[in-house]
Amino acid sequence: METALESLPDLNDRYEISDAQVREFGQNGHIQTLNLLNEEKVTAYRRVISEAVDRFNKETRNLAERDTYGRAFLQIMNLWRVDEGVKKFVLAKRFAHVAAALLDVENVRLYHDQALFKEAGGGPTPWHQDQNYWPLATRKTVTMWMPLVDIPNPEMGMLTFASGSHREGAVSDLVISDESEDAFEQYVRQHRFPLVRPAALKAGDATWHNGFTIHNAPGNHSDRMREVMTIIYYADGTRIATPQHQFQENDLKTWLGNKTPGSLADSDLNPLLL
């Protein structure tokens, strides 16, 4: 196992982000970074992440037996805590440097990772805002969404953004559900946000979106798994907000060490990355 870990490619070199990309992220709430990992590196880490997903996935129901959330994807979280190969990926400085540049901060902390594997025939991911789950007193948050396989067209489950929707902050307490789909669909239409999504992404490309950017994804209409790994970052120095509902209370206990609201969000689960 040690030899296999040592053979994994290093991910601590820099990927240069331009001033124009930083401005685009600030304006639209999302950007793309092409070839963030080359084919050799993403292939090596895809194997590690997929094996970890297979080991720790607890979903055994057929798609037809699940609710909307369950049909959207297989979701396995904080794999960095249980697999050393995944840990090397999640704590990579290459990704953290991009996150810090986009947020215009010196350092970022990890909130948590998520493997989001949308099965062949899997359902759509409803409109939502990620940060509705997070009791973090900041707008400086960003999620990296990296496909581990090629996504040749949007109908394999491509992430879709309501461009500019992050500027108002939280607009609803609804979490991912049929209700959030309906409410955010109406909000997006009323505000006429442009809907933006890549036409295609290669394995190792990535999108990045602000925690308040409204987004969704269609179902997976292909015959293969849409394998995606995500990492959520926030600015160092962020304090914990008082939870506004049960989902934020759960996140406080699960991802922030159950620290006291008002204190720094710096538990052992949230390491500095640079």
mmCIF file of N, CA and C in Angstrom, residues 149-242:
data_model
loop_
_atom_site.group_PDB
_atom_site.id
_atom_site.type_symbol
_atom_site.label_atom_id
_atom_site.label_comp_id
_atom_site.label_asym_id
_atom_site.label_seq_id
_atom_site.Cartn_x
_atom_site.Cartn_y
_atom_site.Cartn_z
ATOM 1 N N VAL A 149 -13.907 11.311 -15.429
ATOM 2 C CA VAL A 149 -14.115 10.708 -16.751
ATOM 3 C C VAL A 149 -14.534 11.836 -17.686
ATOM 4 N N ASP A 150 -14.363 11.631 -18.974
ATOM 5 C CA ASP A 150 -14.816 12.636 -19.935
ATOM 6 C C ASP A 150 -16.339 12.784 -19.850
ATOM 7 N N ILE A 151 -16.800 14.037 -19.904
ATOM 8 C CA ILE A 151 -18.231 14.331 -20.028
ATOM 9 C C ILE A 151 -18.405 14.960 -21.409
ATOM 10 N N PRO A 152 -18.748 14.167 -22.413
ATOM 11 C CA PRO A 152 -18.732 14.658 -23.790
ATOM 12 C C PRO A 152 -19.882 15.581 -24.156
ATOM 13 N N ASN A 153 -20.936 15.579 -23.327
ATOM 14 C CA ASN A 153 -22.080 16.457 -23.606
ATOM 15 C C ASN A 153 -22.831 16.711 -22.308
ATOM 16 N N PRO A 154 -23.639 17.764 -22.274
ATOM 17 C CA PRO A 154 -24.344 18.110 -21.031
ATOM 18 C C PRO A 154 -25.276 17.030 -20.524
ATOM 19 N N GLU A 155 -25.770 16.175 -21.398
ATOM 20 C CA GLU A 155 -26.774 15.186 -21.000
ATOM 21 C C GLU A 155 -26.202 14.010 -20.227
ATOM 22 N N MET A 156 -24.915 14.100 -19.875
ATOM 23 C CA MET A 156 -24.321 13.105 -18.981
ATOM 24 C C MET A 156 -24.354 13.605 -17.537
ATOM 25 N N GLY A 157 -24.945 14.796 -17.341
ATOM 26 C CA GLY A 157 -25.058 15.323 -15.986
ATOM 27 C C GLY A 157 -24.132 16.498 -15.725
ATOM 28 N N MET A 158 -23.982 17.382 -16.722
ATOM 29 C CA MET A 158 -23.080 18.532 -16.595
ATOM 30 C C MET A 158 -23.637 19.563 -15.615
ATOM 31 N N LEU A 159 -22.786 20.099 -14.768
ATOM 32 C CA LEU A 159 -23.199 21.157 -13.862
ATOM 33 C C LEU A 159 -23.604 22.397 -14.656
ATOM 34 N N THR A 160 -24.699 23.021 -14.246
ATOM 35 C CA THR A 160 -25.271 24.178 -14.932
ATOM 36 C C THR A 160 -25.450 25.313 -13.931
ATOM 37 N N PHE A 161 -24.990 26.510 -14.295
ATOM 38 C CA PHE A 161 -24.976 27.634 -13.368
ATOM 39 C C PHE A 161 -25.957 28.724 -13.782
ATOM 40 N N ALA A 162 -26.620 29.324 -12.782
ATOM 41 C CA ALA A 162 -27.359 30.563 -12.983
ATOM 42 C C ALA A 162 -26.350 31.681 -12.762
ATOM 43 N N SER A 163 -25.803 32.176 -13.855
ATOM 44 C CA SER A 163 -24.645 33.063 -13.798
ATOM 45 C C SER A 163 -24.990 34.387 -13.118
ATOM 46 N N GLY A 164 -24.199 34.748 -12.108
ATOM 47 C CA GLY A 164 -24.404 35.975 -11.362
ATOM 48 C C GLY A 164 -25.329 35.838 -10.168
ATOM 49 N N SER A 165 -25.874 34.648 -9.951
ATOM 50 C CA SER A 165 -26.879 34.466 -8.892
ATOM 51 C C SER A 165 -26.279 34.484 -7.488
ATOM 52 N N HIS A 166 -24.960 34.443 -7.384
ATOM 53 C CA HIS A 166 -24.309 34.434 -6.073
ATOM 54 C C HIS A 166 -24.335 35.787 -5.376
ATOM 55 N N ARG A 167 -24.600 36.843 -6.131
ATOM 56 C CA ARG A 167 -24.403 38.193 -5.592
ATOM 57 C C ARG A 167 -25.382 38.541 -4.485
ATOM 58 N N GLU A 168 -26.538 37.904 -4.452
ATOM 59 C CA GLU A 168 -27.538 38.200 -3.428
ATOM 60 C C GLU A 168 -27.350 37.363 -2.172
ATOM 61 N N GLY A 169 -26.358 36.468 -2.164
ATOM 62 C CA GLY A 169 -26.181 35.605 -1.005
ATOM 63 C C GLY A 169 -27.291 34.568 -0.931
ATOM 64 N N ALA A 170 -27.646 34.177 0.275
ATOM 65 C CA ALA A 170 -28.678 33.153 0.458
ATOM 66 C C ALA A 170 -30.048 33.705 0.073
ATOM 67 N N VAL A 171 -30.761 32.979 -0.756
ATOM 68 C CA VAL A 171 -32.085 33.432 -1.194
ATOM 69 C C VAL A 171 -33.198 32.492 -0.736
ATOM 70 N N SER A 172 -32.842 31.342 -0.159
ATOM 71 C CA SER A 172 -33.846 30.387 0.302
ATOM 72 C C SER A 172 -33.200 29.419 1.280
ATOM 73 N N ASP A 173 -33.990 28.903 2.216
ATOM 74 C CA ASP A 173 -33.516 27.870 3.134
ATOM 75 C C ASP A 173 -33.762 26.460 2.592
ATOM 76 N N LEU A 174 -34.264 26.354 1.375
ATOM 77 C CA LEU A 174 -34.572 25.038 0.820
ATOM 78 C C LEU A 174 -33.298 24.301 0.422
ATOM 79 N N VAL A 175 -33.175 23.061 0.862
ATOM 80 C CA VAL A 175 -32.068 22.201 0.470
ATOM 81 C C VAL A 175 -32.487 21.372 -0.739
ATOM 82 N N ILE A 176 -31.573 20.589 -1.270
ATOM 83 C CA ILE A 176 -31.803 19.863 -2.519
ATOM 84 C C ILE A 176 -33.061 18.989 -2.416
ATOM 85 N N SER A 177 -34.044 19.292 -3.272
ATOM 86 C CA SER A 177 -35.340 18.606 -3.201
ATOM 87 C C SER A 177 -36.195 19.034 -4.382
ATOM 88 N N ASP A 178 -37.339 18.414 -4.541
ATOM 89 C CA ASP A 178 -38.293 18.876 -5.551
ATOM 90 C C ASP A 178 -38.733 20.300 -5.257
ATOM 91 N N GLU A 179 -38.849 20.637 -3.964
ATOM 92 C CA GLU A 179 -39.260 21.985 -3.583
ATOM 93 C C GLU A 179 -38.206 23.015 -3.977
ATOM 94 N N SER A 180 -36.936 22.683 -3.782
ATOM 95 C CA SER A 180 -35.882 23.628 -4.168
ATOM 96 C C SER A 180 -35.851 23.806 -5.682
ATOM 97 N N GLU A 181 -36.097 22.743 -6.421
ATOM 98 C CA GLU A 181 -36.137 22.849 -7.886
ATOM 99 C C GLU A 181 -37.202 23.854 -8.319
ATOM 100 N N ASP A 182 -38.386 23.746 -7.759
ATOM 101 C CA ASP A 182 -39.480 24.635 -8.146
ATOM 102 C C ASP A 182 -39.221 26.076 -7.714
ATOM 103 N N ALA A 183 -38.777 26.262 -6.480
ATOM 104 C CA ALA A 183 -38.585 27.613 -5.955
ATOM 105 C C ALA A 183 -37.440 28.329 -6.659
ATOM 106 N N PHE A 184 -36.323 27.638 -6.849
ATOM 107 C CA PHE A 184 -35.181 28.277 -7.497
ATOM 108 C C PHE A 184 -35.412 28.459 -8.996
ATOM 109 N N GLU A 185 -36.159 27.545 -9.609
ATOM 110 C CA GLU A 185 -36.496 27.715 -11.026
ATOM 111 C C GLU A 185 -37.270 29.018 -11.220
ATOM 112 N N GLN A 186 -38.217 29.274 -10.344
ATOM 113 C CA GLN A 186 -38.992 30.511 -10.424
ATOM 114 C C GLN A 186 -38.088 31.721 -10.180
ATOM 115 N N TYR A 187 -37.211 31.627 -9.198
ATOM 116 C CA TYR A 187 -36.307 32.737 -8.873
ATOM 117 C C TYR A 187 -35.365 33.021 -10.036
ATOM 118 N N VAL A 188 -34.808 31.982 -10.615
ATOM 119 C CA VAL A 188 -33.877 32.141 -11.737
ATOM 120 C C VAL A 188 -34.588 32.782 -12.930
ATOM 121 N N ARG A 189 -35.797 32.337 -13.206
ATOM 122 C CA ARG A 189 -36.558 32.917 -14.325
ATOM 123 C C ARG A 189 -36.899 34.381 -14.067
ATOM 124 N N GLN A 190 -37.328 34.687 -12.858
ATOM 125 C CA GLN A 190 -37.706 36.067 -12.531
ATOM 126 C C GLN A 190 -36.527 37.024 -12.696
ATOM 127 N N HIS A 191 -35.343 36.572 -12.322
ATOM 128 C CA HIS A 191 -34.163 37.432 -12.375
ATOM 129 C C HIS A 191 -33.396 37.310 -13.695
ATOM 130 N N ARG A 192 -33.855 36.437 -14.551
ATOM 131 C CA ARG A 192 -33.286 36.271 -15.896
ATOM 132 C C ARG A 192 -31.774 36.052 -15.873
ATOM 133 N N PHE A 193 -31.334 35.225 -14.942
ATOM 134 C CA PHE A 193 -29.923 34.889 -14.917
ATOM 135 C C PHE A 193 -29.578 34.058 -16.155
ATOM 136 N N PRO A 194 -28.491 34.361 -16.840
ATOM 137 C CA PRO A 194 -28.058 33.494 -17.937
ATOM 138 C C PRO A 194 -27.723 32.094 -17.408
ATOM 139 N N LEU A 195 -28.150 31.080 -18.122
ATOM 140 C CA LEU A 195 -27.815 29.703 -17.747
ATOM 141 C C LEU A 195 -26.582 29.277 -18.528
ATOM 142 N N VAL A 196 -25.549 28.893 -17.815
ATOM 143 C CA VAL A 196 -24.259 28.614 -18.426
ATOM 144 C C VAL A 196 -23.775 27.240 -17.992
ATOM 145 N N ARG A 197 -23.353 26.447 -18.955
ATOM 146 C CA ARG A 197 -22.708 25.177 -18.624
ATOM 147 C C ARG A 197 -21.751 24.829 -19.745
ATOM 148 N N PRO A 198 -20.663 24.114 -19.429
ATOM 149 C CA PRO A 198 -19.737 23.705 -20.484
ATOM 150 C C PRO A 198 -20.429 22.775 -21.477
ATOM 151 N N ALA A 199 -20.028 22.881 -22.733
ATOM 152 C CA ALA A 199 -20.538 21.947 -23.740
ATOM 153 C C ALA A 199 -19.974 20.558 -23.520
ATOM 154 N N ALA A 200 -18.748 20.498 -22.991
ATOM 155 C CA ALA A 200 -18.080 19.233 -22.702
ATOM 156 C C ALA A 200 -16.927 19.525 -21.751
ATOM 157 N N LEU A 201 -16.537 18.513 -20.995
ATOM 158 C CA LEU A 201 -15.347 18.602 -20.151
ATOM 159 C C LEU A 201 -14.563 17.308 -20.291
ATOM 160 N N LYS A 202 -13.249 17.432 -20.282
ATOM 161 C CA LYS A 202 -12.381 16.266 -20.256
ATOM 162 C C LYS A 202 -12.097 15.894 -18.814
ATOM 163 N N ALA A 203 -11.799 14.640 -18.574
ATOM 164 C CA ALA A 203 -11.342 14.237 -17.249
ATOM 165 C C ALA A 203 -10.121 15.075 -16.880
ATOM 166 N N GLY A 204 -10.150 15.650 -15.678
ATOM 167 C CA GLY A 204 -9.047 16.506 -15.244
ATOM 168 C C GLY A 204 -9.300 17.980 -15.452
ATOM 169 N N ASP A 205 -10.302 18.363 -16.275
ATOM 170 C CA ASP A 205 -10.783 19.738 -16.280
ATOM 171 C C ASP A 205 -11.576 19.955 -14.987
ATOM 172 N N ALA A 206 -11.962 21.186 -14.716
ATOM 173 C CA ALA A 206 -12.773 21.431 -13.524
ATOM 174 C C ALA A 206 -13.578 22.706 -13.694
ATOM 175 N N THR A 207 -14.696 22.753 -13.007
ATOM 176 C CA THR A 207 -15.408 24.016 -12.821
ATOM 177 C C THR A 207 -15.274 24.395 -11.353
ATOM 178 N N TRP A 208 -15.423 25.700 -11.102
ATOM 179 C CA TRP A 208 -15.360 26.241 -9.747
ATOM 180 C C TRP A 208 -16.566 27.151 -9.562
ATOM 181 N N HIS A 209 -17.254 27.031 -8.441
ATOM 182 C CA HIS A 209 -18.396 27.924 -8.228
ATOM 183 C C HIS A 209 -18.465 28.390 -6.780
ATOM 184 N N ASN A 210 -18.916 29.623 -6.618
ATOM 185 C CA ASN A 210 -19.136 30.213 -5.307
ATOM 186 C C ASN A 210 -20.217 29.434 -4.555
ATOM 187 N N GLY A 211 -20.131 29.438 -3.222
ATOM 188 C CA GLY A 211 -21.095 28.693 -2.429
ATOM 189 C C GLY A 211 -22.526 29.154 -2.590
ATOM 190 N N PHE A 212 -22.731 30.402 -3.031
ATOM 191 C CA PHE A 212 -24.078 30.922 -3.220
ATOM 192 C C PHE A 212 -24.532 30.889 -4.681
ATOM 193 N N THR A 213 -23.713 30.409 -5.592
ATOM 194 C CA THR A 213 -24.126 30.320 -6.989
ATOM 195 C C THR A 213 -25.187 29.235 -7.145
ATOM 196 N N ILE A 214 -26.347 29.609 -7.651
ATOM 197 C CA ILE A 214 -27.420 28.644 -7.865
ATOM 198 C C ILE A 214 -27.037 27.742 -9.043
ATOM 199 N N HIS A 215 -27.187 26.438 -8.861
ATOM 200 C CA HIS A 215 -26.785 25.508 -9.920
ATOM 201 C C HIS A 215 -27.616 24.231 -9.837
ATOM 202 N N ASN A 216 -27.622 23.510 -10.950
ATOM 203 C CA ASN A 216 -28.267 22.204 -11.005
ATOM 204 C C ASN A 216 -27.525 21.344 -12.012
ATOM 205 N N ALA A 217 -28.062 20.176 -12.307
ATOM 206 C CA ALA A 217 -27.482 19.300 -13.333
ATOM 207 C C ALA A 217 -28.575 18.407 -13.874
ATOM 208 N N PRO A 218 -28.558 18.133 -15.169
ATOM 209 C CA PRO A 218 -29.539 17.185 -15.714
ATOM 210 C C PRO A 218 -29.224 15.765 -15.262
ATOM 211 N N GLY A 219 -30.140 14.867 -15.524
ATOM 212 C CA GLY A 219 -29.874 13.460 -15.260
ATOM 213 C C GLY A 219 -28.777 12.925 -16.168
ATOM 214 N N ASN A 220 -28.316 11.743 -15.856
ATOM 215 C CA ASN A 220 -27.283 11.097 -16.667
ATOM 216 C C ASN A 220 -27.949 10.194 -17.694
ATOM 217 N N HIS A 221 -28.000 10.680 -18.938
ATOM 218 C CA HIS A 221 -28.673 9.933 -20.000
ATOM 219 C C HIS A 221 -27.711 9.067 -20.801
ATOM 220 N N SER A 222 -26.498 8.903 -20.286
ATOM 221 C CA SER A 222 -25.522 8.031 -20.943
ATOM 222 C C SER A 222 -25.618 6.622 -20.357
ATOM 223 N N ASP A 223 -24.744 5.736 -20.838
ATOM 224 C CA ASP A 223 -24.732 4.361 -20.339
ATOM 225 C C ASP A 223 -23.557 4.101 -19.416
ATOM 226 N N ARG A 224 -22.950 5.192 -18.865
ATOM 227 C CA ARG A 224 -21.822 5.009 -17.963
ATOM 228 C C ARG A 224 -21.929 5.969 -16.784
ATOM 229 N N MET A 225 -21.204 5.659 -15.735
ATOM 230 C CA MET A 225 -21.213 6.474 -14.526
ATOM 231 C C MET A 225 -20.542 7.825 -14.782
ATOM 232 N N ARG A 226 -21.192 8.906 -14.333
ATOM 233 C CA ARG A 226 -20.551 10.222 -14.322
ATOM 234 C C ARG A 226 -19.799 10.348 -13.002
ATOM 235 N N GLU A 227 -18.485 10.168 -13.071
ATOM 236 C CA GLU A 227 -17.657 10.183 -11.864
ATOM 237 C C GLU A 227 -17.088 11.581 -11.659
ATOM 238 N N VAL A 228 -17.453 12.200 -10.553
ATOM 239 C CA VAL A 228 -16.995 13.558 -10.245
ATOM 240 C C VAL A 228 -16.490 13.594 -8.810
ATOM 241 N N MET A 229 -15.384 14.306 -8.604
ATOM 242 C CA MET A 229 -14.869 14.556 -7.260
ATOM 243 C C MET A 229 -14.929 16.051 -6.990
ATOM 244 N N THR A 230 -15.427 16.419 -5.824
ATOM 245 C CA THR A 230 -15.530 17.825 -5.464
ATOM 246 C C THR A 230 -14.764 18.092 -4.173
ATOM 247 N N ILE A 231 -14.283 19.337 -4.059
ATOM 248 C CA ILE A 231 -13.623 19.797 -2.837
ATOM 249 C C ILE A 231 -14.148 21.192 -2.533
ATOM 250 N N ILE A 232 -14.547 21.410 -1.292
ATOM 251 C CA ILE A 232 -15.089 22.699 -0.865
ATOM 252 C C ILE A 232 -14.054 23.422 -0.010
ATOM 253 N N TYR A 233 -13.820 24.703 -0.342
ATOM 254 C CA TYR A 233 -12.834 25.521 0.360
ATOM 255 C C TYR A 233 -13.498 26.775 0.912
ATOM 256 N N TYR A 234 -12.918 27.321 1.991
ATOM 257 C CA TYR A 234 -13.337 28.631 2.477
ATOM 258 C C TYR A 234 -12.127 29.384 3.001
ATOM 259 N N ALA A 235 -12.257 30.692 3.107
ATOM 260 C CA ALA A 235 -11.146 31.550 3.490
ATOM 261 C C ALA A 235 -10.719 31.284 4.924
ATOM 262 N N ASP A 236 -9.410 31.188 5.141
ATOM 263 C CA ASP A 236 -8.885 31.108 6.495
ATOM 264 C C ASP A 236 -9.304 32.364 7.266
ATOM 265 N N GLY A 237 -9.621 32.196 8.539
ATOM 266 C CA GLY A 237 -10.096 33.308 9.355
ATOM 267 C C GLY A 237 -11.606 33.393 9.446
ATOM 268 N N THR A 238 -12.300 32.554 8.682
ATOM 269 C CA THR A 238 -13.764 32.534 8.724
ATOM 270 C C THR A 238 -14.253 32.073 10.097
ATOM 271 N N ARG A 239 -15.339 32.687 10.552
ATOM 272 C CA ARG A 239 -15.954 32.284 11.816
ATOM 273 C C ARG A 239 -17.233 31.483 11.561
ATOM 274 N N ILE A 240 -17.608 30.735 12.555
ATOM 275 C CA ILE A 240 -18.791 29.888 12.460
ATOM 276 C C ILE A 240 -20.037 30.717 12.721
ATOM 277 N N ALA A 241 -20.994 30.615 11.824
ATOM 278 C CA ALA A 241 -22.274 31.323 11.978
ATOM 279 C C ALA A 241 -23.227 30.500 12.833
ATOM 280 N N THR A 242 -24.154 31.167 13.477
ATOM 281 C CA THR A 242 -25.190 30.460 14.226
ATOM 282 C C THR A 242 -26.075 29.693 13.245
#
